[in-house]
């Protein structure tokens, strides 16, 4: 990233070769349209190029930063293009349906599959109503109020469901008891 | 409800991006004075990242690489190197490099690598069908691949342990470990809790991507140990764990 910040084009190319599939995959899953996923992929690496100094290694790994950036830009695009909900993969079943089928190497497939199995099981541990609210928030970028309107629920109920869901996932995935 | 309690209620929404602008500003203003809130945000963020990492990898159009160069005003790069086929890795480098050094003689190396490729390919679907997280028999003969997860300090880290069918030998491969400071290494620890046994399983380094591994060294069969962990230690090793724990799990 130091080289990218120094505007080394080869460094950005190397970064693209390493992470473009990851970025494209997230954005394609969230947006459900190839051309939009490609635009997001370009946006992400353009942001990496021009804002490399925004990456703070002490706060996490590069891949995590890129993942958050991808999701945030995808949600911005979803909101801007008003392409939800019909064309957005808002269900966990959609997200997990092809798990493990395509990865760049066997060891990556093994590691990712084991990790993904754990995430999928953790999601399945959540009550159905929490899964539903979380999917709207996670993939659709809906606000609390929008989710409440969609599900015809009080605002406080939506907040509670999301909080309980995230707390339980933190516990199941990392053994973290959040207050 | 106190302001602290109210803010805590908003933290998942803050991480998920579901707050309205006023709520978001309210959380931001509170964060500087709330270390616990910042820590909770880090944990919640790790959850979202872990989910995102499960995205199935898809190939973007090859032309996209050139379009990126156009966007940033850089000359077009050479074509991307072809990715190795999943079932035919090169005999040295990447994943196979650490495994290559695990098992001694070339003939054994070749046999193990071929066996591993075959086992991974043949049992992939079987693996996925099993619903016990973190414990996956690799074949009927009992060779096991066990997932190892990162800790709260290293939620990105992951890996797996391969243990031979007779439990006598094995290997650890890890990915996304934090970079090491000069003069330090990762050290594997093997423990038998009931017997108060704790011994080193060996030292290893990682590449720039946090990827590395080693053949596990132990004074007794790996199947006897009940726990494994990895910590950061001086590169010459320690007699007991002293540094940051980056990986760990109980052994069946």
XYZ file of N, CA and C in Angstrom, chain B residues 64-239:
528
model
N -11.637 -5.485 -17.621
C -11.807 -4.542 -16.509
C -10.458 -4.023 -16.010
N -9.465 -4.875 -16.101
C -8.128 -4.487 -15.637
C -7.614 -3.282 -16.447
N -7.820 -3.341 -17.747
C -7.394 -2.236 -18.588
C -8.209 -0.974 -18.335
N -9.509 -1.156 -18.054
C -10.359 0.007 -17.782
C -9.919 0.721 -16.513
N -9.433 -0.059 -15.554
C -8.934 0.568 -14.323
C -7.717 1.448 -14.640
N -6.831 0.927 -15.474
C -5.648 1.708 -15.828
C -6.036 3.008 -16.541
N -7.052 2.911 -17.386
C -7.523 4.120 -18.076
C -8.056 5.130 -17.065
N -8.803 4.632 -16.108
C -9.409 5.531 -15.129
C -8.378 6.309 -14.334
N -7.308 5.629 -13.964
C -6.324 6.304 -13.102
C -5.200 6.919 -13.910
N -5.303 6.803 -15.257
C -4.322 7.477 -16.097
C -2.970 6.819 -16.116
N -2.963 5.486 -15.930
C -1.711 4.748 -15.973
C -1.632 3.973 -17.274
N -0.402 3.668 -17.765
C -0.291 2.850 -18.973
C -0.865 1.459 -18.746
N -1.386 0.894 -19.822
C -1.986 -0.445 -19.719
C -0.930 -1.452 -19.290
N -1.276 -2.297 -18.338
C -0.307 -3.288 -17.853
C -0.247 -4.497 -18.758
N 0.733 -5.329 -18.508
C 0.780 -6.614 -19.208
C -0.411 -7.435 -18.773
N -0.751 -8.427 -19.585
C -1.894 -9.272 -19.235
C -1.654 -9.934 -17.891
N -2.750 -10.136 -17.163
C -2.628 -10.774 -15.857
C -2.106 -12.194 -16.026
N -1.224 -12.592 -15.134
C -0.757 -13.972 -15.220
C -1.910 -14.935 -14.977
N -1.902 -16.015 -15.717
C -2.978 -16.999 -15.545
C -2.913 -17.582 -14.148
N -4.078 -17.708 -13.550
C -4.108 -18.324 -12.236
C -3.888 -19.818 -12.369
N -3.181 -20.416 -11.423
C -2.974 -21.854 -11.517
C -4.296 -22.585 -11.399
N -4.408 -23.699 -12.113
C -5.621 -24.494 -12.004
C -5.694 -25.067 -10.606
N -6.919 -25.118 -10.107
C -7.090 -25.516 -8.713
C -6.546 -26.911 -8.432
N -6.715 -27.832 -9.360
C -6.332 -29.205 -9.056
C -4.915 -29.532 -9.495
N -4.204 -28.552 -10.051
C -2.861 -28.853 -10.527
C -1.875 -27.780 -10.092
N -1.627 -27.671 -8.799
C -0.709 -26.653 -8.326
C 0.722 -26.952 -8.755
N 1.524 -25.915 -8.801
C 2.920 -26.117 -9.131
C 3.594 -26.867 -7.990
N 4.630 -27.623 -8.304
C 5.245 -28.427 -7.259
C 5.991 -27.610 -6.221
N 6.245 -26.358 -6.483
C 6.896 -25.542 -5.463
C 6.268 -24.173 -5.480
N 6.273 -23.494 -4.322
C 5.716 -22.157 -4.224
C 4.305 -22.206 -3.728
N 3.796 -21.022 -3.301
C 2.420 -20.926 -2.828
C 2.158 -21.871 -1.689
N 0.987 -22.455 -1.743
C 0.532 -23.331 -0.674
C 1.444 -24.539 -0.486
N 1.952 -25.027 -1.617
C 2.690 -26.291 -1.536
C 4.086 -26.111 -0.983
N 4.595 -24.893 -1.009
C 5.952 -24.706 -0.502
C 6.105 -25.148 0.953
N 5.232 -24.675 1.852
C 5.395 -25.144 3.222
C 5.147 -26.636 3.364
N 4.148 -27.133 2.652
C 3.883 -28.561 2.766
C 5.059 -29.370 2.230
N 5.708 -28.835 1.197
C 6.829 -29.519 0.570
C 7.928 -29.810 1.574
N 8.111 -28.880 2.497
C 9.190 -29.063 3.451
C 8.758 -29.874 4.663
N 7.479 -30.185 4.708
C 6.994 -30.859 5.913
C 7.427 -32.321 5.995
N 7.462 -32.942 4.903
C 7.489 -34.398 4.955
C 8.772 -35.023 4.428
N 9.888 -34.330 4.576
C 11.177 -34.974 4.377
C 11.538 -35.296 2.952
N 11.702 -36.557 2.639
C 12.292 -36.993 1.375
C 11.405 -36.643 0.187
N 12.027 -36.419 -0.991
C 11.237 -36.046 -2.175
C 10.136 -37.033 -2.502
N 10.437 -38.326 -2.375
C 9.409 -39.307 -2.720
C 8.212 -39.174 -1.787
N 8.497 -38.929 -0.522
C 7.417 -38.756 0.442
C 6.663 -37.468 0.142
N 7.445 -36.437 -0.221
C 6.821 -35.151 -0.549
C 5.839 -35.322 -1.694
N 6.293 -35.979 -2.735
C 5.449 -36.154 -3.906
C 4.198 -36.944 -3.546
N 4.390 -37.998 -2.805
C 3.247 -38.815 -2.417
C 2.250 -38.040 -1.596
N 2.756 -37.286 -0.642
C 1.865 -36.523 0.225
C 1.115 -35.455 -0.559
N 1.841 -34.764 -1.445
C 1.197 -33.697 -2.213
C 0.100 -34.257 -3.101
N 0.418 -35.356 -3.791
C -0.578 -35.969 -4.670
C -1.763 -36.442 -3.859
N -1.456 -37.069 -2.716
C -2.527 -37.564 -1.860
C -3.414 -36.419 -1.397
N -2.761 -35.335 -1.027
C -3.518 -34.202 -0.513
C -4.424 -33.610 -1.587
N -3.874 -33.464 -2.790
C -4.696 -32.940 -3.882
C -5.915 -33.831 -4.088
N -5.641 -35.138 -4.122
C -6.728 -36.076 -4.370
C -7.760 -36.015 -3.253
N -7.267 -35.956 -2.037
C -8.191 -35.950 -0.905
C -9.035 -34.699 -0.890
N -8.397 -33.584 -1.150
C -9.152 -32.329 -1.150
C -10.229 -32.359 -2.214
N -9.845 -32.799 -3.417
C -10.812 -32.816 -4.508
C -11.932 -33.811 -4.230
N -11.547 -35.002 -3.770
C -12.536 -36.066 -3.624
C -13.478 -35.839 -2.464
N -13.031 -35.135 -1.468
C -13.838 -35.013 -0.262
C -14.437 -33.641 -0.062
N -14.328 -32.829 -1.087
C -14.782 -31.452 -0.918
C -16.274 -31.384 -0.589
N -17.052 -32.098 -1.356
C -18.491 -32.080 -1.116
C -18.826 -32.731 0.220
N -18.081 -33.772 0.540
C -18.306 -34.445 1.811
C -18.083 -33.476 2.964
N -17.032 -32.711 2.843
C -16.723 -31.706 3.852
C -17.902 -30.776 4.090
N -18.384 -30.265 2.976
C -19.412 -29.243 3.070
C -20.690 -29.797 3.675
N -20.889 -31.075 3.463
C -22.116 -31.674 3.962
C -22.093 -31.835 5.472
N -20.916 -31.855 6.035
C -20.834 -32.040 7.477
C -21.188 -30.745 8.182
N -21.890 -30.868 9.260
C -22.369 -29.652 9.910
C -21.762 -29.448 11.279
N -20.600 -30.041 11.486
C -19.902 -29.761 12.730
C -18.799 -28.770 12.422
N -18.972 -27.503 12.762
C -17.967 -26.525 12.405
C -16.627 -26.846 13.046
N -15.569 -26.705 12.246
C -14.239 -26.804 12.787
C -13.731 -28.216 12.976
N -14.448 -29.241 12.551
C -13.965 -30.592 12.735
C -14.383 -31.401 11.529
N -13.448 -31.651 10.639
C -13.814 -32.237 9.360
C -12.911 -33.411 9.043
N -13.474 -34.603 9.026
C -12.692 -35.765 8.625
C -12.396 -35.654 7.147
N -11.153 -35.882 6.759
C -10.794 -35.685 5.368
C -11.028 -36.941 4.540
N -10.985 -38.121 5.142
C -11.347 -39.332 4.413
C -11.683 -40.439 5.393
N -12.105 -41.532 4.819
C -12.571 -42.632 5.666
C -11.450 -43.196 6.517
N -10.231 -43.027 6.081
C -9.127 -43.616 6.821
C -8.742 -42.775 8.031
N -9.412 -41.647 8.197
C -9.226 -40.915 9.436
C -8.313 -39.723 9.368
N -7.703 -39.435 8.224
C -6.903 -38.224 8.140
C -7.825 -37.032 8.339
N -7.376 -36.082 9.115
C -8.272 -34.984 9.472
C -7.726 -33.630 9.051
N -8.623 -32.753 8.655
C -8.296 -31.337 8.453
C -9.165 -30.552 9.421
N -8.529 -29.844 10.310
C -9.272 -29.116 11.330
C -9.108 -27.623 11.113
N -10.211 -26.921 11.043
C -10.147 -25.469 10.865
C -9.635 -24.822 12.140
N -8.830 -23.791 11.966
C -8.338 -23.015 13.101
C -8.747 -21.574 12.872
N -9.329 -20.970 13.886
C -9.822 -19.603 13.735
C -8.897 -18.599 14.417
N -8.951 -17.384 13.929
C -8.231 -16.309 14.574
C -8.868 -15.961 15.908
N -8.187 -15.153 16.663
C -8.704 -14.721 17.962
C -9.393 -13.369 17.800
N -9.878 -12.826 18.900
C -10.517 -11.506 18.844
C -9.533 -10.449 18.359
N -8.264 -10.650 18.635
C -7.250 -9.696 18.173
C -6.904 -9.888 16.704
N -7.177 -11.084 16.184
C -6.830 -11.370 14.793
C -7.996 -12.070 14.099
N -9.128 -11.392 14.003
C -10.298 -12.053 13.429
C -10.126 -12.441 11.967
N -9.184 -11.804 11.280
C -8.952 -12.141 9.869
C -8.226 -13.467 9.715
N -7.475 -13.836 10.730
C -6.600 -15.002 10.595
C -7.408 -16.290 10.524
N -6.902 -17.232 9.771
C -7.546 -18.538 9.693
C -6.508 -19.552 9.253
N -6.899 -20.802 9.276
C -5.974 -21.828 8.835
C -6.543 -23.199 9.062
N -5.732 -24.191 8.817
C -6.173 -25.537 9.145
C -4.985 -26.413 9.500
N -5.288 -27.428 10.269
C -4.290 -28.403 10.675
C -4.612 -29.703 9.955
N -3.605 -30.300 9.404
C -3.761 -31.631 8.822
C -3.121 -32.615 9.782
N -3.847 -33.641 10.167
C -3.307 -34.663 11.064
C -3.426 -36.018 10.369
N -2.333 -36.734 10.347
C -2.322 -38.021 9.651
C -3.283 -39.001 10.308
N -3.619 -40.041 9.574
C -4.618 -40.995 10.049
C -4.207 -41.644 11.364
N -2.906 -41.853 11.545
C -2.470 -42.506 12.780
C -2.215 -41.495 13.905
N -2.437 -40.225 13.614
C -2.291 -39.201 14.641
C -0.856 -38.878 14.995
N 0.096 -39.454 14.258
C 1.505 -39.297 14.626
C 2.108 -37.989 14.120
N 1.610 -37.484 13.017
C 2.243 -36.307 12.421
C 1.194 -35.389 11.829
N 1.626 -34.167 11.521
C 0.669 -33.229 10.960
C 1.321 -31.931 10.535
N 0.513 -31.038 10.043
C 1.005 -29.761 9.536
C -0.017 -28.674 9.832
N 0.487 -27.483 9.937
C -0.388 -26.315 10.127
C -0.151 -25.365 8.975
N -1.226 -24.911 8.345
C -1.142 -23.870 7.317
C -2.036 -22.725 7.767
N -1.491 -21.525 7.771
C -2.250 -20.365 8.259
C -2.251 -19.265 7.216
N -3.282 -18.431 7.285
C -3.395 -17.337 6.320
C -3.902 -16.089 7.039
N -3.566 -14.951 6.459
C -4.021 -13.654 6.994
C -3.542 -13.385 8.408
N -2.390 -13.921 8.760
C -1.812 -13.551 10.045
C -1.205 -12.161 9.921
N -1.151 -11.418 11.027
C -0.511 -10.099 10.970
C 0.967 -10.230 10.611
N 1.507 -9.215 9.979
C 2.930 -9.211 9.664
C 3.755 -9.252 10.935
N 4.936 -9.852 10.855
C 5.793 -9.991 12.038
C 6.817 -8.873 12.091
N 7.088 -8.394 13.286
C 8.166 -7.423 13.467
C 9.496 -8.154 13.319
N 10.550 -7.449 12.902
C 11.864 -8.102 12.798
C 12.250 -8.757 14.126
N 12.851 -9.934 14.012
C 13.299 -10.626 15.225
C 12.230 -11.440 15.910
N 11.063 -11.555 15.281
C 9.992 -12.348 15.880
C 9.528 -13.440 14.917
N 8.807 -14.383 15.434
C 8.281 -15.493 14.637
C 6.981 -15.962 15.270
N 6.240 -16.741 14.523
C 5.068 -17.395 15.111
C 5.488 -18.737 15.700
N 5.009 -19.022 16.896
C 5.335 -20.284 17.543
C 4.044 -21.035 17.856
N 4.063 -22.320 17.523
C 2.896 -23.176 17.753
C 3.024 -23.826 19.122
N 1.904 -23.879 19.825
C 1.890 -24.509 21.151
C 0.876 -25.636 21.150
N 1.311 -26.758 21.716
C 0.455 -27.931 21.830
C 0.285 -28.255 23.312
N -0.940 -28.498 23.717
C -1.188 -28.686 25.150
C -2.067 -29.902 25.402
N -1.826 -30.519 26.554
C -2.740 -31.526 27.091
C -3.182 -30.980 28.441
N -4.360 -30.416 28.468
C -4.780 -29.671 29.650
C -4.798 -30.516 30.916
N -5.357 -31.733 30.812
C -5.506 -32.561 32.012
C -4.155 -32.928 32.622
N -3.161 -33.085 31.754
C -1.848 -33.520 32.234
C -0.903 -32.352 32.483
N -1.367 -31.147 32.230
C -0.503 -29.985 32.429
C 0.659 -29.944 31.454
N 0.506 -30.569 30.287
C 1.582 -30.599 29.287
C 1.444 -29.409 28.345
N 2.532 -28.731 28.107
C 2.556 -27.646 27.119
C 3.916 -27.677 26.446
N 3.922 -27.861 25.140
C 5.211 -27.898 24.446
C 5.116 -27.168 23.113
N 6.286 -26.783 22.620
C 6.335 -26.065 21.346
C 6.144 -27.031 20.191
N 5.360 -26.594 19.210
C 5.170 -27.391 17.994
C 6.010 -26.873 16.851
N 6.804 -25.830 17.101
C 7.684 -25.315 16.064
C 7.451 -23.836 15.779
N 8.366 -23.269 15.009
C 8.331 -21.847 14.661
C 8.107 -21.696 13.164
N 7.456 -20.624 12.767
C 7.330 -20.361 11.335
C 7.182 -18.867 11.076
N 7.499 -18.502 9.856
C 7.355 -17.125 9.386
C 6.195 -17.074 8.382
N 5.745 -15.886 8.065
C 4.699 -15.732 7.055
C 5.164 -14.779 5.969
N 4.545 -14.875 4.805
C 4.897 -13.966 3.730
C 4.130 -12.646 3.888
N 4.204 -11.814 2.869
C 3.587 -10.482 2.987
C 2.074 -10.539 3.107
N 1.510 -11.687 2.788
C 0.062 -11.847 2.920
C -0.343 -12.546 4.209
N 0.614 -12.757 5.062
C 0.312 -13.435 6.313
C 0.130 -14.929 6.144
N 0.724 -15.474 5.096
C 0.548 -16.880 4.747
C 1.805 -17.667 5.101
N 1.632 -18.770 5.806
C 2.787 -19.584 6.156
C 2.345 -20.869 6.816
N 3.306 -21.707 7.114
C 2.957 -22.969 7.747
C 4.189 -23.745 8.143
N 3.957 -24.902 8.752
C 5.068 -25.742 9.193
C 4.584 -27.152 9.448
N 5.545 -28.066 9.434
C 5.269 -29.421 9.892
C 5.337 -29.405 11.407
N 4.314 -29.923 12.049
C 4.260 -29.845 13.508
C 5.252 -30.814 14.131
N 5.980 -30.319 15.135
C 6.941 -31.146 15.841
C 6.398 -31.383 17.246
N 6.411 -32.633 17.666
C 5.898 -32.925 19.003
C 6.585 -34.157 19.559
N 6.626 -34.250 20.881
C 7.298 -35.375 21.521
C 6.383 -36.584 21.651
N 5.129 -36.413 21.284
C 4.167 -37.519 21.348
C 3.166 -37.351 20.203
N 2.361 -38.343 19.935
C 1.416 -38.219 18.812
C 0.508 -37.003 18.960
N 0.243 -36.371 17.846
C -0.610 -35.173 17.876
C -2.005 -35.490 18.407
N -2.427 -36.714 18.209
C -3.777 -37.085 18.643
C -3.932 -37.037 20.162
N -2.827 -36.953 20.883
C -2.925 -36.910 22.345
C -3.167 -35.491 22.877
N -2.908 -34.504 22.044
C -3.034 -33.125 22.521
C -4.489 -32.674 22.485
N -4.823 -31.801 23.415
C -6.211 -31.344 23.520
C -6.394 -29.911 23.022
N -5.307 -29.202 22.814
C -5.431 -27.812 22.405
C -4.222 -27.393 21.588
N -4.433 -26.486 20.649
C -3.329 -25.920 19.877
C -3.496 -24.410 19.829
N -2.388 -23.716 19.864
C -2.438 -22.259 19.763
C -1.192 -21.745 19.070
N -1.272 -20.528 18.589
C -0.126 -19.891 17.926
C 0.039 -18.496 18.506
N 1.251 -18.179 18.914
C 1.531 -16.849 19.475
C 2.737 -16.235 18.782
N 2.891 -14.947 18.955
C 4.076 -14.237 18.459
C 5.171 -14.329 19.526
N 6.345 -14.783 19.099
C 7.457 -14.958 20.038
C 8.750 -14.473 19.391
N 9.830 -14.369 20.188
C 11.142 -14.087 19.576
C 11.482 -15.163 18.557
N 12.240 -14.798 17.529
C 12.458 -15.739 16.429
C 13.217 -16.998 16.845
N 13.888 -16.937 17.996
C 14.568 -18.140 18.494
C 13.619 -19.018 19.294
N 12.395 -18.541 19.527
C 11.407 -19.327 20.250
C 11.403 -19.027 21.735
N 10.313 -19.390 22.381
C 10.171 -19.207 23.824
C 9.894 -20.559 24.475
N 10.081 -20.600 25.780
C 9.790 -21.843 26.501
C 8.308 -21.949 26.836
